[in-house]
Amino acid sequence: MASIARTKNGTTRILFYNGEGYRKALYLGKCSKADSEKIKHRVESVLAAGILGRSIDQEDATWLATFPKVREKFELVGLIQPTEPAKEKESPTLAEFLKGFVERYGSTKKPATRVVWQQVIDTLVAFMPKGIRMDAINTGHCRDFVEKMRRKKMADSTIHKRLTFCRQFFKDAVEWKVIIENPFTSIKVQRGSELSNVFVSRQTIDALMAKANTRWQVIIALARYGGLRTPSETLSIKWADIDWESGRMHVPEPKMEHHKGRGVRVCPLFPELRRVLEKARAEAPQDAEFVVDAQAYRDAAKGGNGWSSANLRTQFIKSVLKKAKVEPWVRLFHSMRASRQTELLHEYPIHVVCRWLGNSPEVARKHYALTTEEDFAKAASFEGALNTTRAEPDLVQNERGSEESPNGAEEDSTKENAGETDDFPQRSSNGQWRRRELNPRPVMLSIRHLHV
């Protein structure tokens, strides 16, 4: 009459059909298998009593009285009548709930995260009906919310990201039992498929280096040749973090320090970067602490909104790009970091590169790995085995063998049996015996082949 369902994260539900034939679920949270079975039997006993129109057993009544929280769950799904009429609690308004959300969780988040939360909250409150209560918001309101964002000319990637936060807000409301279900669950908007980064060539970097002072040479080199996040990691790294003898850097990770086991990563001191840093170290005062001698940038970055307020982009355009007569590209510093990761992925395994640059293979493939002009040039000039008219005879033989034996059995057999001659017959696809062609590999006959 009832069944137990468990999710991957360990939460448990008791599923059953009530006397009217409607499916119900009694949520237990994280619960052991033994306790789940006990509660399941109680549900079946109480459910049977209700269907038969009799009072529940005294044992069940005593058990429910012993566990008041479980009794509340039985009452919520209609298995038993409430001991007293439930007091109707008025649902909070959207603005009230979201304010409470920030108060509950904001203290554990980065300032930049709270800024993004507030942007989404302001949009929600502005685009939803004024003063609407949480329990009144339905899927129609959510679809209208998306359309209003589109009318404001927001990019699909921006809408996608904001909907992610909306689902997070309303999921919290479900967990607090403010609402029964999340109205944003079925609202999906695909993010843009076009990569937001571009590959910044070394020729472009050379042109910038020729016009940049030492400070900006260091910033550019850390971003393009070190792959550091800019401004957070670039402005945080100190001379003490650079191990000249071992050729390594201990890179601070302000963006990731709240994750367990993160906060500092070890990265090679790449030759292109080392040359720039050695020059900068020679020019810097002996007591210099930070690699980038720009305290004003660090002061700006330590404001209430986090590293996003360091304003390096504007200074980079004015101080370097204009002098070098180079047009700004999209995502100036992020594209340089992505360009470095792309280069390294051509030389090293992805798990190694991601450990050095501090991201995951999934993120690297989706947002960092770029296609370069060299990739196209190499592919266009490659004379490979796909051109069978120009292939060597052995290659043609191998390809034919692979067609006859998709799992490679034919090829493995010839490798294991040396000694075959050109006169050794082979059965063709039509069942007739024929001689091997195209300089076949020799095969050694085993004893079982010679047995009569």
CSV table of C-alpha atoms in Angstrom, one decimal:
chain,number,residue,atom,x,y,z
A,1,MET,CA,0.0,0.0,0.0
A,2,ALA,CA,3.0,2.3,0.6
A,3,SER,CA,6.5,2.4,-0.8
A,4,ILE,CA,9.8,4.1,0.1
A,5,ALA,CA,11.6,6.4,-2.3
A,6,ARG,CA,15.1,7.7,-1.8
A,7,THR,CA,17.0,10.5,-3.6
A,8,LYS,CA,20.7,10.5,-4.3
A,9,ASN,CA,21.4,12.9,-1.5
A,10,GLY,CA,19.8,10.6,1.1
A,11,THR,CA,16.3,12.2,1.6
A,12,THR,CA,13.4,9.8,2.0
A,13,ARG,CA,9.7,9.9,1.1
A,14,ILE,CA,6.9,7.5,1.9
A,15,LEU,CA,4.6,7.3,-1.2
A,16,PHE,CA,1.0,6.1,-1.0
A,17,TYR,CA,-2.5,6.6,-2.4
A,18,ASN,CA,-5.2,8.0,-0.1
A,19,GLY,CA,-8.8,6.8,0.2
A,20,GLU,CA,-9.8,9.0,-2.7
A,21,GLY,CA,-7.1,7.6,-5.0
A,22,TYR,CA,-4.8,10.6,-5.0
A,23,ARG,CA,-1.1,10.0,-4.7
A,24,LYS,CA,0.6,11.5,-1.6
A,25,ALA,CA,4.1,11.8,-0.3
A,26,LEU,CA,5.2,12.0,3.3
A,27,TYR,CA,8.6,13.6,3.4
A,28,LEU,CA,11.0,12.3,6.1
A,29,GLY,CA,14.2,14.1,5.2
A,30,LYS,CA,17.4,12.1,5.8
A,31,CYS,CA,16.3,8.9,7.5
A,32,SER,CA,17.8,5.4,8.1
A,33,LYS,CA,16.4,2.4,6.2
A,34,ALA,CA,15.2,0.8,9.4
A,35,ASP,CA,13.3,3.9,10.6
A,36,SER,CA,11.8,4.4,7.1
A,37,GLU,CA,10.4,0.8,7.2
A,38,LYS,CA,8.9,1.4,10.6
A,39,ILE,CA,7.2,4.6,9.5
A,40,LYS,CA,6.0,2.9,6.3
A,41,HIS,CA,4.2,0.2,8.3
A,42,ARG,CA,2.6,3.0,10.5
A,43,VAL,CA,1.4,4.8,7.3
A,44,GLU,CA,-0.1,1.6,6.0
A,45,SER,CA,-1.8,0.8,9.3
A,46,VAL,CA,-3.3,4.3,9.7
A,47,LEU,CA,-4.3,4.4,6.0
A,48,ALA,CA,-6.1,1.1,6.3
A,49,ALA,CA,-8.0,2.4,9.3
A,50,GLY,CA,-9.1,5.4,7.4
A,51,ILE,CA,-10.3,3.4,4.4
A,52,LEU,CA,-12.3,1.0,6.6
A,53,GLY,CA,-13.8,3.9,8.5
A,54,ARG,CA,-12.5,2.9,12.0
A,55,SER,CA,-10.3,4.6,14.5
A,56,ILE,CA,-6.6,4.1,14.3
A,57,ASP,CA,-5.1,1.4,16.6
A,58,GLN,CA,-4.2,2.5,20.2
A,59,GLU,CA,-0.6,1.5,19.5
A,60,ASP,CA,-0.4,3.8,16.5
A,61,ALA,CA,-2.0,6.6,18.4
A,62,THR,CA,0.5,6.2,21.3
A,63,TRP,CA,3.4,6.1,18.8
A,64,LEU,CA,2.2,9.3,17.0
A,65,ALA,CA,1.8,11.1,20.4
A,66,THR,CA,5.4,10.1,21.2
A,67,PHE,CA,6.8,11.7,18.0
A,68,PRO,CA,4.9,15.0,17.5
A,69,LYS,CA,7.0,16.1,14.5
A,70,VAL,CA,6.1,12.8,12.7
A,71,ARG,CA,2.5,13.4,13.7
A,72,GLU,CA,2.6,16.8,12.0
A,73,LYS,CA,3.7,15.1,8.8
A,74,PHE,CA,0.9,12.6,9.0
A,75,GLU,CA,-1.5,15.6,9.5
A,76,LEU,CA,-0.1,17.5,6.5
A,77,VAL,CA,-0.8,14.6,4.1
A,78,GLY,CA,-4.3,14.0,5.6
A,79,LEU,CA,-3.6,10.6,7.2
A,80,ILE,CA,-5.0,11.8,10.5
A,81,GLN,CA,-7.0,14.9,11.7
A,82,PRO,CA,-5.1,17.7,13.4
A,83,THR,CA,-5.4,17.8,17.1
A,84,GLU,CA,-6.3,21.4,16.9
A,85,PRO,CA,-7.2,23.7,13.9
A,86,ALA,CA,-4.1,24.8,12.2
A,87,LYS,CA,-3.4,28.5,12.5
A,88,GLU,CA,-3.4,30.1,9.2
A,89,LYS,CA,-0.1,31.8,8.6
A,90,GLU,CA,-0.1,34.6,6.0
A,91,SER,CA,2.5,34.1,3.3
A,92,PRO,CA,5.2,36.8,3.1
A,93,THR,CA,5.4,39.1,0.1
A,94,LEU,CA,8.0,38.4,-2.5
A,95,ALA,CA,10.1,41.4,-1.3
A,96,GLU,CA,9.8,40.3,2.3
A,97,PHE,CA,10.9,36.8,1.6
A,98,LEU,CA,13.9,37.8,-0.5
A,99,LYS,CA,15.0,40.3,2.1
A,100,GLY,CA,15.0,37.4,4.6
A,101,PHE,CA,16.9,35.2,2.2
A,102,VAL,CA,19.8,37.7,2.0
A,103,GLU,CA,19.8,38.0,5.8
A,104,ARG,CA,19.9,34.3,6.3
A,105,TYR,CA,22.7,33.4,3.9
A,106,GLY,CA,24.4,36.6,2.9
A,107,SER,CA,27.0,36.6,5.7
A,108,THR,CA,28.6,33.5,4.3
A,109,LYS,CA,28.9,34.7,0.8
A,110,LYS,CA,31.4,36.9,-1.1
A,111,PRO,CA,30.5,40.6,-1.5
A,112,ALA,CA,30.3,40.1,-5.3
A,113,THR,CA,27.8,37.3,-4.8
A,114,ARG,CA,25.6,39.5,-2.7
A,115,VAL,CA,25.8,42.2,-5.4
A,116,VAL,CA,24.6,39.7,-8.0
A,117,TRP,CA,21.8,38.5,-5.7
A,118,GLN,CA,20.6,42.1,-5.2
A,119,GLN,CA,20.6,42.7,-9.0
A,120,VAL,CA,18.3,39.7,-9.5
A,121,ILE,CA,16.1,40.6,-6.5
A,122,ASP,CA,15.7,44.1,-7.8
A,123,THR,CA,14.6,42.8,-11.2
A,124,LEU,CA,12.2,40.3,-9.6
A,125,VAL,CA,10.5,42.9,-7.4
A,126,ALA,CA,10.3,45.4,-10.3
A,127,PHE,CA,8.9,42.9,-12.9
A,128,MET,CA,6.5,40.9,-10.7
A,129,PRO,CA,3.1,42.4,-9.6
A,130,LYS,CA,3.6,45.0,-6.9
A,131,GLY,CA,3.2,43.5,-3.4
A,132,ILE,CA,2.5,40.0,-4.6
A,133,ARG,CA,2.6,37.3,-2.0
A,134,MET,CA,4.9,34.3,-2.4
A,135,ASP,CA,2.1,31.7,-2.5
A,136,ALA,CA,0.3,33.7,-5.2
A,137,ILE,CA,3.2,33.5,-7.7
A,138,ASN,CA,2.7,30.9,-10.4
A,139,THR,CA,4.4,29.7,-13.6
A,140,GLY,CA,2.5,32.3,-15.6
A,141,HIS,CA,4.1,35.1,-13.6
A,142,CYS,CA,7.5,33.5,-14.2
A,143,ARG,CA,7.1,33.3,-17.9
A,144,ASP,CA,5.9,37.0,-17.9
A,145,PHE,CA,9.0,37.8,-15.9
A,146,VAL,CA,11.2,36.3,-18.7
A,147,GLU,CA,9.4,38.2,-21.4
A,148,LYS,CA,9.9,41.5,-19.5
A,149,MET,CA,13.6,40.8,-19.3
A,150,ARG,CA,13.7,40.2,-23.0
A,151,ARG,CA,11.9,43.4,-23.7
A,152,LYS,CA,14.6,45.1,-21.8
A,153,LYS,CA,17.1,43.7,-24.3
A,154,MET,CA,18.9,41.5,-21.8
A,155,ALA,CA,21.1,38.8,-23.4
A,156,ASP,CA,20.0,35.2,-23.2
A,157,SER,CA,23.1,34.4,-21.1
A,158,THR,CA,22.1,37.1,-18.6
A,159,ILE,CA,18.5,35.8,-18.4
A,160,HIS,CA,19.7,32.2,-18.0
A,161,LYS,CA,21.9,33.3,-15.1
A,162,ARG,CA,19.2,35.3,-13.4
A,163,LEU,CA,16.7,32.4,-13.7
A,164,THR,CA,19.3,30.2,-12.0
A,165,PHE,CA,19.2,32.5,-9.0
A,166,CYS,CA,15.4,32.7,-9.1
A,167,ARG,CA,15.2,28.9,-8.9
A,168,GLN,CA,17.6,29.0,-5.9
A,169,PHE,CA,15.4,31.7,-4.1
A,170,PHE,CA,12.2,29.8,-4.6
A,171,LYS,CA,13.7,26.4,-3.8
A,172,ASP,CA,14.5,27.9,-0.4
A,173,ALA,CA,10.9,29.0,-0.1
A,174,VAL,CA,9.8,25.4,-0.7
A,175,GLU,CA,12.2,24.1,2.0
A,176,TRP,CA,10.8,26.6,4.5
A,177,LYS,CA,7.3,25.5,3.5
A,178,VAL,CA,6.4,29.1,2.4
A,179,ILE,CA,5.2,27.6,-0.9
A,180,ILE,CA,4.3,24.1,-2.0
A,181,GLU,CA,6.2,24.0,-5.3
A,182,ASN,CA,8.8,26.0,-7.2
A,183,PRO,CA,7.1,27.9,-10.0
A,184,PHE,CA,10.5,28.5,-11.7
A,185,THR,CA,11.3,24.8,-12.2
A,186,SER,CA,10.0,24.6,-15.7
A,187,ILE,CA,11.2,28.0,-16.9
A,188,LYS,CA,14.2,27.4,-19.0
A,189,VAL,CA,16.2,29.8,-21.3
A,190,GLN,CA,19.2,28.5,-23.2
A,191,ARG,CA,22.3,30.5,-22.7
A,192,GLY,CA,24.1,31.8,-25.8
A,193,SER,CA,26.2,29.2,-27.6
A,194,GLU,CA,28.8,31.6,-28.8
A,195,LEU,CA,32.1,31.7,-26.8
A,196,SER,CA,32.5,35.0,-25.0
A,197,ASN,CA,36.3,34.9,-25.1
A,198,VAL,CA,38.7,35.4,-28.0
A,199,PHE,CA,42.2,34.2,-28.6
A,200,VAL,CA,44.8,37.0,-28.0
A,201,SER,CA,47.8,36.2,-30.1
A,202,ARG,CA,51.4,36.6,-29.0
A,203,GLN,CA,52.0,39.2,-31.7
A,204,THR,CA,49.3,41.4,-30.1
A,205,ILE,CA,50.9,40.9,-26.7
A,206,ASP,CA,54.3,41.9,-28.1
A,207,ALA,CA,52.8,45.1,-29.5
A,208,LEU,CA,51.4,45.9,-26.1
A,209,MET,CA,54.5,45.1,-24.3
A,210,ALA,CA,56.5,47.5,-26.5
A,211,LYS,CA,54.3,50.4,-25.3
A,212,ALA,CA,53.6,49.4,-21.7
A,213,ASN,CA,55.6,50.5,-18.6
A,214,THR,CA,57.0,47.8,-16.3
A,215,ARG,CA,53.8,47.7,-14.1
A,216,TRP,CA,51.6,47.0,-17.1
A,217,GLN,CA,54.1,44.6,-18.5
A,218,VAL,CA,53.8,42.6,-15.3
A,219,ILE,CA,49.9,42.7,-15.3
A,220,ILE,CA,49.8,41.6,-19.0
A,221,ALA,CA,52.3,38.8,-18.5
A,222,LEU,CA,50.6,37.5,-15.4
A,223,ALA,CA,47.2,37.4,-17.3
A,224,ARG,CA,48.4,36.2,-20.7
A,225,TYR,CA,51.4,34.0,-19.8
A,226,GLY,CA,50.6,33.0,-16.2
A,227,GLY,CA,46.9,32.5,-16.8
A,228,LEU,CA,46.1,34.4,-13.5
A,229,ARG,CA,42.6,35.7,-12.8
A,230,THR,CA,42.7,39.5,-13.1
A,231,PRO,CA,42.4,41.5,-11.0
A,232,SER,CA,42.0,39.3,-8.0
A,233,GLU,CA,45.0,37.0,-8.4
A,234,THR,CA,47.2,39.4,-10.3
A,235,LEU,CA,46.9,42.1,-7.6
A,236,SER,CA,47.2,39.5,-4.7
A,237,ILE,CA,50.4,37.7,-5.7
A,238,LYS,CA,53.5,38.7,-3.7
A,239,TRP,CA,57.2,38.4,-4.4
A,240,ALA,CA,57.4,35.9,-1.6
A,241,ASP,CA,55.0,33.6,-3.5
A,242,ILE,CA,57.5,33.2,-6.3
A,243,ASP,CA,60.0,30.4,-5.9
A,244,TRP,CA,62.7,31.3,-8.4
A,245,GLU,CA,64.8,28.1,-7.8
A,246,SER,CA,62.1,25.6,-8.3
A,247,GLY,CA,60.4,27.6,-11.0
A,248,ARG,CA,57.0,27.7,-9.4
A,249,MET,CA,54.5,30.2,-8.2
A,250,HIS,CA,52.1,29.9,-5.2
A,251,VAL,CA,49.1,31.8,-6.6
A,252,PRO,CA,46.5,33.2,-4.1
A,253,GLU,CA,42.9,32.5,-5.1
A,254,PRO,CA,40.6,35.1,-3.5
A,255,LYS,CA,37.7,33.9,-5.7
A,256,MET,CA,38.1,30.3,-4.5
A,257,GLU,CA,39.3,30.6,-0.9
A,258,HIS,CA,35.8,29.9,0.5
A,259,HIS,CA,35.9,26.4,-1.0
A,260,LYS,CA,37.4,23.6,1.1
A,261,GLY,CA,41.0,22.9,0.2
A,262,ARG,CA,41.3,25.9,-2.1
A,263,GLY,CA,42.8,29.4,-1.6
A,264,VAL,CA,46.3,28.8,-3.0
A,265,ARG,CA,47.4,26.8,-6.1
A,266,VAL,CA,50.9,26.0,-7.4
A,267,CYS,CA,51.6,27.0,-11.0
A,268,PRO,CA,54.8,26.8,-13.1
A,269,LEU,CA,56.9,30.0,-13.6
A,270,PHE,CA,56.6,29.8,-17.3
A,271,PRO,CA,59.7,31.1,-19.3
A,272,GLU,CA,57.8,34.0,-21.0
A,273,LEU,CA,56.5,35.1,-17.6
A,274,ARG,CA,59.8,34.6,-15.8
A,275,ARG,CA,61.6,37.1,-18.1
A,276,VAL,CA,59.1,39.8,-17.4
A,277,LEU,CA,59.1,39.2,-13.6
A,278,GLU,CA,62.9,39.1,-13.4
A,279,LYS,CA,63.1,42.5,-15.0
A,280,ALA,CA,60.4,43.9,-12.7
A,281,ARG,CA,62.1,42.4,-9.6
A,282,ALA,CA,65.4,44.1,-10.5
A,283,GLU,CA,63.6,47.4,-10.8
A,284,ALA,CA,61.5,47.1,-7.7
A,285,PRO,CA,62.6,48.3,-4.2
A,286,GLN,CA,64.1,45.6,-2.0
A,287,ASP,CA,61.3,45.8,0.5
A,288,ALA,CA,58.5,45.6,-2.2
A,289,GLU,CA,55.8,43.2,-1.1
A,290,PHE,CA,53.4,42.8,-4.1
A,291,VAL,CA,54.5,41.9,-7.6
A,292,VAL,CA,52.2,44.6,-9.0
A,293,ASP,CA,53.1,47.9,-7.3
A,294,ALA,CA,49.7,49.4,-7.5
A,295,GLN,CA,48.3,49.9,-4.1
A,296,ALA,CA,45.5,52.2,-5.4
A,297,TYR,CA,44.1,49.3,-7.4
A,298,ARG,CA,44.2,47.0,-4.3
A,299,ASP,CA,42.5,49.7,-2.2
A,300,ALA,CA,39.7,50.0,-4.9
A,301,ALA,CA,39.4,46.2,-5.1
A,302,LYS,CA,38.8,45.9,-1.3
A,303,GLY,CA,35.6,48.0,-1.5
A,304,GLY,CA,32.2,46.6,-0.6
A,305,ASN,CA,31.7,45.0,-4.1
A,306,GLY,CA,34.9,43.0,-4.1
A,307,TRP,CA,37.5,42.8,-6.9
A,308,SER,CA,35.1,43.9,-9.6
A,309,SER,CA,35.7,47.5,-8.7
A,310,ALA,CA,39.4,47.6,-9.3
A,311,ASN,CA,38.8,49.5,-12.6
A,312,LEU,CA,41.8,47.9,-14.4
A,313,ARG,CA,39.9,47.6,-17.8
A,314,THR,CA,39.6,51.4,-18.2
A,315,GLN,CA,43.2,52.0,-17.3
A,316,PHE,CA,44.4,49.2,-19.6
A,317,ILE,CA,42.6,50.8,-22.5
A,318,LYS,CA,43.9,54.3,-21.8
A,319,SER,CA,47.5,53.4,-20.7
A,320,VAL,CA,48.3,50.6,-23.1
A,321,LEU,CA,45.9,49.8,-25.9
A,322,LYS,CA,45.5,53.3,-27.3
A,323,LYS,CA,49.3,53.8,-27.3
A,324,ALA,CA,49.8,50.6,-29.1
A,325,LYS,CA,46.9,51.4,-31.5
A,326,VAL,CA,45.3,48.0,-30.7
A,327,GLU,CA,41.5,47.8,-30.7
A,328,PRO,CA,40.1,46.4,-27.4
A,329,TRP,CA,38.8,42.9,-27.6
A,330,VAL,CA,35.9,41.4,-25.6
A,331,ARG,CA,36.6,40.5,-22.0
A,332,LEU,CA,40.1,41.9,-22.0
A,333,PHE,CA,41.7,40.0,-19.1
A,334,HIS,CA,39.5,36.9,-19.2
A,335,SER,CA,40.4,36.3,-22.9
A,336,MET,CA,44.1,36.5,-22.1
A,337,ARG,CA,43.7,33.9,-19.4
A,338,ALA,CA,41.6,31.7,-21.8
A,339,SER,CA,44.3,32.1,-24.5
A,340,ARG,CA,46.9,30.8,-22.1
A,341,GLN,CA,44.8,27.8,-21.2
A,342,THR,CA,44.2,27.1,-24.8
A,343,GLU,CA,48.0,27.1,-25.5
A,344,LEU,CA,48.7,24.8,-22.5
A,345,LEU,CA,46.0,22.4,-23.5
A,346,HIS,CA,48.0,21.8,-26.8
A,347,GLU,CA,51.0,20.7,-24.7
A,348,TYR,CA,49.8,19.1,-21.5
A,349,PRO,CA,46.9,16.9,-20.3
A,350,ILE,CA,43.8,18.8,-19.3
A,351,HIS,CA,43.8,17.7,-15.6
A,352,VAL,CA,47.4,19.2,-15.3
A,353,VAL,CA,46.5,22.4,-17.0
A,354,CYS,CA,43.3,22.8,-14.9
A,355,ARG,CA,45.3,22.2,-11.7
A,356,TRP,CA,47.8,25.0,-12.7
A,357,LEU,CA,45.1,27.5,-13.7
A,358,GLY,CA,42.6,26.6,-11.0
A,359,ASN,CA,39.5,25.6,-12.8
A,360,SER,CA,37.8,22.3,-13.7
A,361,PRO,CA,38.0,20.3,-17.0
A,362,GLU,CA,34.3,21.0,-17.6
A,363,VAL,CA,34.7,24.7,-17.2
A,364,ALA,CA,37.8,24.7,-19.3
A,365,ARG,CA,36.1,22.9,-22.2
A,366,LYS,CA,33.1,25.1,-22.1
A,367,HIS,CA,34.5,28.5,-21.5
A,368,TYR,CA,38.3,28.6,-21.9
A,369,ALA,CA,39.3,26.2,-24.8
A,370,LEU,CA,39.4,28.3,-28.0
A,371,THR,CA,40.0,27.6,-31.6
A,372,THR,CA,43.0,29.4,-33.1
A,373,GLU,CA,44.1,30.4,-36.6
A,374,GLU,CA,46.9,27.9,-36.2
A,375,ASP,CA,44.4,25.1,-35.7
A,376,PHE,CA,42.7,25.9,-39.0
A,377,ALA,CA,46.1,26.2,-40.8
A,378,LYS,CA,47.3,22.9,-39.4
A,379,ALA,CA,44.1,21.1,-40.4
A,380,ALA,CA,44.1,22.6,-43.9
A,381,SER,CA,47.6,21.5,-44.6
A,382,PHE,CA,47.3,18.0,-43.0
A,383,GLU,CA,47.6,15.1,-45.5
A,384,GLY,CA,46.1,12.3,-43.5
A,385,ALA,CA,44.9,8.8,-43.9
A,386,LEU,CA,41.4,9.9,-44.8
A,387,ASN,CA,42.6,10.4,-48.4
A,388,THR,CA,42.6,6.7,-49.4
A,389,THR,CA,43.7,7.4,-53.0
A,390,ARG,CA,47.1,8.6,-51.7
A,391,ALA,CA,47.4,6.2,-48.8
A,392,GLU,CA,50.1,3.6,-48.5
A,393,PRO,CA,49.2,0.0,-49.3
A,394,ASP,CA,49.6,-1.1,-45.7
A,395,LEU,CA,47.2,1.6,-44.6
A,396,VAL,CA,44.6,0.5,-47.2
A,397,GLN,CA,45.0,-3.1,-46.1
A,398,ASN,CA,44.5,-2.1,-42.4
A,399,GLU,CA,41.4,-0.1,-43.2
A,400,ARG,CA,39.9,-2.9,-45.2
A,401,GLY,CA,40.7,-5.2,-42.4
A,402,SER,CA,38.9,-2.9,-40.0
A,403,GLU,CA,35.8,-2.9,-42.2
A,404,GLU,CA,35.7,-6.7,-42.1
A,405,SER,CA,36.4,-6.9,-38.4
A,406,PRO,CA,35.0,-3.8,-36.7
A,407,ASN,CA,36.4,-4.9,-33.3
A,408,GLY,CA,39.9,-5.2,-34.6
A,409,ALA,CA,40.0,-9.0,-34.4
A,410,GLU,CA,41.5,-9.3,-37.9
A,411,GLU,CA,44.3,-6.9,-37.2
A,412,ASP,CA,45.1,-8.5,-33.8
A,413,SER,CA,45.2,-12.0,-35.4
A,414,THR,CA,47.8,-10.9,-38.1
A,415,LYS,CA,50.0,-9.3,-35.4
A,416,GLU,CA,50.0,-12.5,-33.3
A,417,ASN,CA,50.7,-14.9,-36.3
A,418,ALA,CA,53.9,-14.1,-38.1
A,419,GLY,CA,55.0,-16.1,-41.1
A,420,GLU,CA,52.1,-15.8,-43.6
A,421,THR,CA,53.0,-15.8,-47.3
A,422,ASP,CA,51.4,-14.1,-50.2
A,423,ASP,CA,50.0,-17.5,-51.3
A,424,PHE,CA,48.0,-18.0,-48.2
A,425,PRO,CA,44.3,-18.0,-49.2
A,426,GLN,CA,41.6,-15.9,-47.6
A,427,ARG,CA,37.8,-16.3,-47.8
A,428,SER,CA,36.2,-13.2,-49.4
A,429,SER,CA,32.8,-11.7,-48.5
A,430,ASN,CA,31.0,-13.8,-51.1
A,431,GLY,CA,32.3,-17.0,-49.5
A,432,GLN,CA,35.0,-17.7,-52.2
A,433,TRP,CA,38.6,-18.3,-51.4
A,434,ARG,CA,41.0,-15.7,-52.7
A,435,ARG,CA,44.6,-14.7,-52.2
A,436,ARG,CA,45.5,-11.8,-49.9
A,437,GLU,CA,46.3,-8.6,-51.8
A,438,LEU,CA,48.1,-5.3,-51.2
A,439,ASN,CA,51.1,-6.7,-49.4
A,440,PRO,CA,49.4,-8.4,-46.4
A,441,ARG,CA,51.2,-9.0,-43.2
A,442,PRO,CA,52.7,-12.5,-42.6
A,443,VAL,CA,50.8,-14.9,-40.3
A,444,MET,CA,52.3,-17.8,-38.4
A,445,LEU,CA,50.3,-21.0,-38.5
A,446,SER,CA,49.6,-22.5,-35.1
A,447,ILE,CA,49.4,-26.2,-34.4
A,448,ARG,CA,45.7,-26.2,-34.6
A,449,HIS,CA,45.8,-25.0,-38.2
A,450,LEU,CA,47.9,-28.0,-39.3
A,451,HIS,CA,45.9,-30.6,-37.5
A,452,VAL,CA,44.2,-33.1,-39.8
